[in-house]
PDB file of C-alpha atoms in Angstrom:
ATOM      1  CA  MET A  73     -13.205  18.239  -6.669  1.00 67.00           C
ATOM      2  CA  ARG A  74     -13.626  16.084  -3.490  1.00 85.00           C
ATOM      3  CA  PRO A  75     -10.831  15.793  -0.694  1.00 95.00           C
ATOM      4  CA  LEU A  76      -7.610  14.512  -2.560  1.00 96.00           C
ATOM      5  CA  HIS A  77      -7.389  11.265   0.056  1.00 97.00           C
ATOM      6  CA  GLU A  78     -10.580  10.092  -1.440  1.00 96.00           C
ATOM      7  CA  LEU A  79      -9.730   9.881  -5.117  1.00 97.00           C
ATOM      8  CA  GLY A  80      -9.735   6.302  -6.583  1.00 96.00           C
ATOM      9  CA  ALA A  81      -6.035   5.251  -8.476  1.00 96.00           C
ATOM     10  CA  VAL A  82      -7.902   6.245 -11.630  1.00 97.00           C
ATOM     11  CA  GLU A  83      -8.932   9.356 -10.870  1.00 97.00           C
ATOM     12  CA  ALA A  84      -5.787  10.177  -9.016  1.00 97.00           C
ATOM     13  CA  ALA A  85      -3.908   9.619 -12.066  1.00 97.00           C
ATOM     14  CA  GLN A  86      -6.038  11.058 -14.442  1.00 97.00           C
ATOM     15  CA  ALA A  87      -5.931  14.448 -12.436  1.00 97.00           C
ATOM     16  CA  ILE A  88      -2.117  14.140 -12.270  1.00 98.00           C
ATOM     17  CA  ALA A  89      -1.882  13.663 -15.948  1.00 97.00           C
ATOM     18  CA  ALA A  90      -4.112  16.931 -16.362  1.00 96.00           C
ATOM     19  CA  GLY A  91      -2.000  19.027 -14.122  1.00 96.00           C
ATOM     20  CA  ARG A  92      -5.054  19.453 -11.925  1.00 97.00           C
ATOM     21  CA  ILE A  93      -3.184  18.179  -8.913  1.00 98.00           C
ATOM     22  CA  THR A  94       0.494  17.164  -8.128  1.00 98.00           C
ATOM     23  CA  SER A  95       1.759  14.125  -6.864  1.00 98.00           C
ATOM     24  CA  GLU A  96       3.320  15.849  -4.092  1.00 98.00           C
ATOM     25  CA  ALA A  97      -0.265  17.341  -2.907  1.00 98.00           C
ATOM     26  CA  LEU A  98      -1.906  13.734  -3.160  1.00 98.00           C
ATOM     27  CA  VAL A  99       0.664  11.772  -1.472  1.00 98.00           C
ATOM     28  CA  ARG A 100       0.568  14.754   1.450  1.00 98.00           C
ATOM     29  CA  ALA A 101      -3.023  14.425   1.900  1.00 98.00           C
ATOM     30  CA  CYS A 102      -2.799  10.583   2.101  1.00 98.00           C
ATOM     31  CA  LEU A 103      -0.097  11.006   4.644  1.00 98.00           C
ATOM     32  CA  GLU A 104      -2.593  13.483   6.893  1.00 98.00           C
ATOM     33  CA  ARG A 105      -5.280  10.837   6.497  1.00 98.00           C
ATOM     34  CA  ILE A 106      -2.845   8.327   7.748  1.00 98.00           C
ATOM     35  CA  ALA A 107      -1.720  10.336  10.685  1.00 98.00           C
ATOM     36  CA  GLU A 108      -5.887  11.322  11.343  1.00 98.00           C
ATOM     37  CA  ARG A 109      -6.720   7.298  11.133  1.00 98.00           C
ATOM     38  CA  GLU A 110      -4.003   5.363  11.731  1.00 98.00           C
ATOM     39  CA  PRO A 111      -4.209   5.255  15.385  1.00 97.00           C
ATOM     40  CA  SER A 112      -7.697   3.492  15.057  1.00 97.00           C
ATOM     41  CA  VAL A 113      -7.158   1.439  11.977  1.00 98.00           C
ATOM     42  CA  GLN A 114      -3.564   0.423  12.307  1.00 98.00           C
ATOM     43  CA  ALA A 115      -2.990  -0.487   8.934  1.00 98.00           C
ATOM     44  CA  TRP A 116       0.781   0.562   8.478  1.00 98.00           C
ATOM     45  CA  ALA A 117       3.848  -1.425   9.076  1.00 98.00           C
ATOM     46  CA  ALA A 118       6.218   1.372   7.648  1.00 97.00           C
ATOM     47  CA  LEU A 119       6.425   4.763   6.532  1.00 97.00           C
ATOM     48  CA  ASP A 120       8.945   7.431   5.718  1.00 96.00           C
ATOM     49  CA  HIS A 121       7.234  10.631   4.876  1.00 97.00           C
ATOM     50  CA  ASP A 122      10.278  12.244   3.641  1.00 97.00           C
ATOM     51  CA  VAL A 123      11.112   9.336   1.173  1.00 96.00           C
ATOM     52  CA  ALA A 124       7.353   9.089   0.082  1.00 98.00           C
ATOM     53  CA  LEU A 125       7.573  12.971  -0.704  1.00 98.00           C
ATOM     54  CA  ALA A 126      10.767  13.087  -2.555  1.00 98.00           C
ATOM     55  CA  ALA A 127       9.705  10.449  -4.785  1.00 97.00           C
ATOM     56  CA  ALA A 128       6.268  12.297  -5.545  1.00 98.00           C
ATOM     57  CA  ARG A 129       8.186  15.681  -5.770  1.00 98.00           C
ATOM     58  CA  ALA A 130      10.749  13.607  -8.401  1.00 98.00           C
ATOM     59  CA  ARG A 131       7.611  12.674 -10.157  1.00 98.00           C
ATOM     60  CA  ASP A 132       6.144  15.930 -10.501  1.00 98.00           C
ATOM     61  CA  ARG A 133       9.386  16.991 -12.226  1.00 97.00           C
ATOM     62  CA  ALA A 134       9.707  14.101 -14.557  1.00 96.00           C
ATOM     63  CA  SER A 135       7.900  13.367 -17.844  1.00 93.00           C
ATOM     64  CA  PRO A 136       4.859  10.786 -17.387  1.00 93.00           C
ATOM     65  CA  SER A 137       6.277   7.501 -17.188  1.00 88.00           C
ATOM     66  CA  GLY A 138       3.222   5.346 -17.152  1.00 96.00           C
ATOM     67  CA  PRO A 139      -0.309   4.694 -16.241  1.00 97.00           C
ATOM     68  CA  LEU A 140       0.285   5.068 -12.150  1.00 98.00           C
ATOM     69  CA  HIS A 141       2.481   8.187 -12.790  1.00 98.00           C
ATOM     70  CA  GLY A 142       2.217  10.126  -9.234  1.00 98.00           C
ATOM     71  CA  VAL A 143      -0.060   7.842  -7.600  1.00 98.00           C
ATOM     72  CA  PRO A 144       0.735   6.618  -4.040  1.00 98.00           C
ATOM     73  CA  ILE A 145       0.706   2.834  -3.494  1.00 98.00           C
ATOM     74  CA  ALA A 146       1.215   0.806  -0.349  1.00 98.00           C
ATOM     75  CA  ALA A 147       2.823  -2.561  -0.498  1.00 98.00           C
ATOM     76  CA  LYS A 148       1.901  -5.518   1.879  1.00 97.00           C
ATOM     77  CA  ASP A 149       4.875  -6.194   4.093  1.00 97.00           C
ATOM     78  CA  ILE A 150       5.683  -9.515   2.550  1.00 96.00           C
ATOM     79  CA  MET A 151       7.050  -7.886  -0.567  1.00 97.00           C
ATOM     80  CA  ASP A 152      11.050  -6.594  -0.505  1.00 98.00           C
ATOM     81  CA  THR A 153      11.451  -2.787  -0.414  1.00 97.00           C
ATOM     82  CA  ALA A 154      14.901  -1.202  -0.365  1.00 96.00           C
ATOM     83  CA  ALA A 155      13.490   2.163   0.771  1.00 95.00           C
ATOM     84  CA  LEU A 156      11.574   0.603   3.812  1.00 97.00           C
ATOM     85  CA  PRO A 157      12.301  -1.776   6.296  1.00 97.00           C
ATOM     86  CA  THR A 158      10.587  -5.430   5.470  1.00 98.00           C
ATOM     87  CA  ALA A 159       9.663  -7.452   8.216  1.00 97.00           C
ATOM     88  CA  TYR A 160       7.196  -9.860   6.764  1.00 96.00           C
ATOM     89  CA  GLY A 161       4.969  -9.179   9.459  1.00 95.00           C
ATOM     90  CA  SER A 162       7.379 -11.257  11.852  1.00 95.00           C
ATOM     91  CA  PRO A 163       9.256  -9.484  15.008  1.00 95.00           C
ATOM     92  CA  ILE A 164      12.329 -11.805  13.926  1.00 96.00           C
ATOM     93  CA  TYR A 165      12.664  -9.449  10.675  1.00 97.00           C
ATOM     94  CA  ALA A 166      12.265  -5.979  12.386  1.00 96.00           C
ATOM     95  CA  GLY A 167      14.033  -3.692  10.765  1.00 95.00           C
ATOM     96  CA  HIS A 168      15.222  -6.174   7.930  1.00 97.00           C
ATOM     97  CA  ARG A 169      16.406  -4.251   4.875  1.00 96.00           C
ATOM     98  CA  PRO A 170      16.002  -5.728   1.466  1.00 97.00           C
ATOM     99  CA  VAL A 171      18.702  -4.514  -1.175  1.00 96.00           C
ATOM    100  CA  ARG A 172      16.222  -4.261  -3.899  1.00 97.00           C
ATOM    101  CA  ASP A 173      12.398  -4.170  -4.531  1.00 97.00           C
ATOM    102  CA  ALA A 174      10.152  -6.787  -5.209  1.00 97.00           C
ATOM    103  CA  ALA A 175       9.685  -7.243  -9.001  1.00 97.00           C
ATOM    104  CA  CYS A 176       5.925  -6.498  -8.908  1.00 96.00           C
ATOM    105  CA  LEU A 177       6.692  -3.181  -6.891  1.00 97.00           C
ATOM    106  CA  ALA A 178       9.679  -2.487  -9.146  1.00 97.00           C
ATOM    107  CA  LEU A 179       7.281  -2.899 -12.132  1.00 97.00           C
ATOM    108  CA  ALA A 180       4.630  -0.674 -10.519  1.00 97.00           C
ATOM    109  CA  GLN A 181       7.493   1.967  -9.914  1.00 97.00           C
ATOM    110  CA  SER A 182       8.324   1.906 -13.542  1.00 96.00           C
ATOM    111  CA  ALA A 183       4.731   2.652 -14.264  1.00 97.00           C
ATOM    112  CA  GLY A 184       4.845   5.819 -12.151  1.00 98.00           C
ATOM    113  CA  ALA A 185       3.853   4.605  -9.017  1.00 98.00           C
ATOM    114  CA  VAL A 186       5.336   6.175  -5.562  1.00 98.00           C
ATOM    115  CA  LEU A 187       5.448   3.824  -2.871  1.00 98.00           C
ATOM    116  CA  LEU A 188       4.287   5.460   0.119  1.00 98.00           C
ATOM    117  CA  GLY A 189       4.957   2.741   2.749  1.00 98.00           C
ATOM    118  CA  LYS A 190       3.986  -0.823   3.854  1.00 98.00           C
ATOM    119  CA  THR A 191       1.075  -2.306   5.149  1.00 98.00           C
ATOM    120  CA  VAL A 192       0.399  -4.928   7.942  1.00 97.00           C
ATOM    121  CA  THR A 193       0.138  -8.312   7.136  1.00 95.00           C
ATOM    122  CA  THR A 194      -0.255 -11.763   9.017  1.00 92.00           C
ATOM    123  CA  GLU A 195       3.012 -13.081   9.889  1.00 92.00           C
ATOM    124  CA  PHE A 196       4.968 -14.705   6.603  1.00 92.00           C
ATOM    125  CA  ALA A 197       0.921 -13.982   5.173  1.00 89.00           C
ATOM    126  CA  THR A 198      -0.299 -17.073   7.286  1.00 88.00           C
ATOM    127  CA  VAL A 199      -1.849 -17.414  10.600  1.00 81.00           C
ATOM    128  CA  PHE A 200      -0.792 -14.738  13.195  1.00 83.00           C
ATOM    129  CA  PRO A 201      -2.893 -12.010  12.774  1.00 84.00           C
ATOM    130  CA  GLY A 202      -1.543  -8.290  12.519  1.00 87.00           C
ATOM    131  CA  ALA A 203      -2.993  -4.917  14.587  1.00 92.00           C
ATOM    132  CA  THR A 204      -5.146  -4.031  11.545  1.00 95.00           C
ATOM    133  CA  ARG A 205      -8.820  -3.453  12.628  1.00 95.00           C
ATOM    134  CA  HIS A 206     -11.860  -2.756  10.247  1.00 95.00           C
ATOM    135  CA  PRO A 207     -11.881   1.109   9.218  1.00 95.00           C
ATOM    136  CA  LEU A 208     -15.654   1.390   9.881  1.00 94.00           C
ATOM    137  CA  ASP A 209     -15.709  -0.849  13.337  1.00 94.00           C
ATOM    138  CA  PRO A 210     -12.462  -0.961  15.236  1.00 92.00           C
ATOM    139  CA  ALA A 211     -13.963  -3.699  16.932  1.00 93.00           C
ATOM    140  CA  ARG A 212     -13.895  -5.818  13.934  1.00 93.00           C
ATOM    141  CA  THR A 213     -11.142  -7.802  11.734  1.00 91.00           C
ATOM    142  CA  ALA A 214     -10.416  -6.193   8.237  1.00 92.00           C
ATOM    143  CA  GLY A 215      -9.759  -9.962   7.180  1.00 88.00           C
ATOM    144  CA  GLY A 216      -6.886 -11.742   6.322  1.00 84.00           C
ATOM    145  CA  SER A 217      -3.118 -11.436   5.524  1.00 91.00           C
ATOM    146  CA  SER A 218      -3.911  -8.462   3.396  1.00 94.00           C
ATOM    147  CA  SER A 219      -5.687  -6.551   5.953  1.00 95.00           C
ATOM    148  CA  GLY A 220      -3.298  -3.391   6.374  1.00 96.00           C
ATOM    149  CA  SER A 221      -3.578  -3.123   2.545  1.00 97.00           C
ATOM    150  CA  ALA A 222      -7.088  -3.593   2.170  1.00 96.00           C
ATOM    151  CA  ALA A 223      -8.041  -1.289   5.486  1.00 97.00           C
ATOM    152  CA  ALA A 224      -5.767   1.346   4.071  1.00 98.00           C
ATOM    153  CA  VAL A 225      -7.657   1.823   0.829  1.00 98.00           C
ATOM    154  CA  ALA A 226     -11.202   1.654   2.115  1.00 97.00           C
ATOM    155  CA  ASP A 227     -10.507   4.432   4.594  1.00 98.00           C
ATOM    156  CA  GLY A 228      -8.920   6.594   1.872  1.00 98.00           C
ATOM    157  CA  MET A 229      -5.433   6.497   3.338  1.00 98.00           C
ATOM    158  CA  VAL A 230      -3.668   5.675  -0.246  1.00 98.00           C
ATOM    159  CA  PRO A 231      -5.790   4.770  -3.462  1.00 98.00           C
ATOM    160  CA  LEU A 232      -4.282   1.569  -4.275  1.00 97.00           C
ATOM    161  CA  ALA A 233      -2.238  -1.140  -2.221  1.00 97.00           C
ATOM    162  CA  THR A 234      -0.744  -4.761  -3.107  1.00 95.00           C
ATOM    163  CA  GLY A 235      -1.807  -8.028  -1.250  1.00 92.00           C
ATOM    164  CA  THR A 236      -1.450 -11.672  -1.857  1.00 91.00           C
ATOM    165  CA  GLN A 237      -3.563 -14.500  -2.191  1.00 84.00           C
ATOM    166  CA  THR A 238      -2.017 -17.078   0.000  1.00 77.00           C
ATOM    167  CA  ALA A 239      -5.046 -18.637   0.884  1.00 74.00           C
ATOM    168  CA  GLY A 240      -7.930 -16.096   0.374  1.00 70.00           C
ATOM    169  CA  SER A 241      -5.751 -13.655   1.902  1.00 78.00           C
ATOM    170  CA  GLY A 242      -6.432 -10.943  -0.553  1.00 83.00           C
ATOM    171  CA  ILE A 243      -9.851 -11.004  -1.748  1.00 88.00           C
ATOM    172  CA  ARG A 244     -11.426 -11.961   1.912  1.00 91.00           C
ATOM    173  CA  PRO A 245      -9.821  -8.697   3.396  1.00 92.00           C
ATOM    174  CA  ALA A 246     -11.078  -6.329   0.518  1.00 93.00           C
ATOM    175  CA  ALA A 247     -14.505  -7.978   0.912  1.00 93.00           C
ATOM    176  CA  TYR A 248     -14.471  -7.456   4.411  1.00 94.00           C
ATOM    177  CA  CYS A 249     -13.727  -3.850   3.589  1.00 94.00           C
ATOM    178  CA  GLY A 250     -15.640  -3.196   0.840  1.00 93.00           C
ATOM    179  CA  ILE A 251     -13.319  -2.600  -1.918  1.00 93.00           C
ATOM    180  CA  VAL A 252     -12.185  -4.333  -4.877  1.00 91.00           C
ATOM    181  CA  GLY A 253      -9.619  -7.121  -4.535  1.00 90.00           C
ATOM    182  CA  TYR A 254      -8.398  -8.273  -7.813  1.00 87.00           C
ATOM    183  CA  LYS A 255      -6.489 -11.684  -7.951  1.00 85.00           C
ATOM    184  CA  PRO A 256      -4.492 -12.162 -11.301  1.00 84.00           C
ATOM    185  CA  THR A 257      -3.709 -15.393 -13.343  1.00 83.00           C
ATOM    186  CA  PHE A 258      -1.056 -17.255 -10.995  1.00 83.00           C
ATOM    187  CA  GLY A 259       2.064 -16.515 -12.947  1.00 83.00           C
ATOM    188  CA  PHE A 260       0.836 -13.274 -14.368  1.00 87.00           C
ATOM    189  CA  ILE A 261       3.046 -10.822 -12.153  1.00 87.00           C
ATOM    190  CA  PRO A 262       6.202 -12.044 -10.831  1.00 87.00           C
ATOM    191  CA  ARG A 263       6.557 -13.028  -7.577  1.00 90.00           C
ATOM    192  CA  ALA A 264      10.653 -12.285  -6.950  1.00 92.00           C
ATOM    193  CA  GLY A 265      11.106 -10.752  -3.648  1.00 90.00           C
ATOM    194  CA  THR A 266       7.896 -11.651  -2.452  1.00 93.00           C
ATOM    195  CA  TRP A 267       7.596 -13.768   0.820  1.00 88.00           C
ATOM    196  CA  MET A 268       5.470 -16.716  -0.476  1.00 69.00           C
TER     197      MET A 268
END
């Protein structure tokens, strides 16, 4: 088997379900990759290793809870999270702690996902870019407002990440970084707790 941080979301979910790997081992591999590559890519707005590892261990002890059971995910920093700060990419919200998770993240976690951390976004998902660089060439941009999510997935830091399509800001960074970006039908996924 190749390095755990290189597994895609489906492969990771299947390996966890089959007992070939644990969620904790996968989360640790992702955190090690982040530690190695974050100084160059700058994809992350907030990480808490202890929270992520505790959630992974809880998934390993529990019965499977859905198709994402034990799979680490990243959340774009315009999505509210109770366990991590949500700054919406803006210094005026630095340290802001919402009381609950955005609906889309609550759904992902009810499907078994482990929230690894928050990814960089443009300020309020609009025009002022974050620090994220392209994982293959730090002199280039990773795209629009979901740049942190796209770069984190493309660089093998996490197998799955959320983004938003404010103005091409989900599919553009995915295309720039060479990964799949999926834009569901408007209204299909609840937006409560997401800055838009």
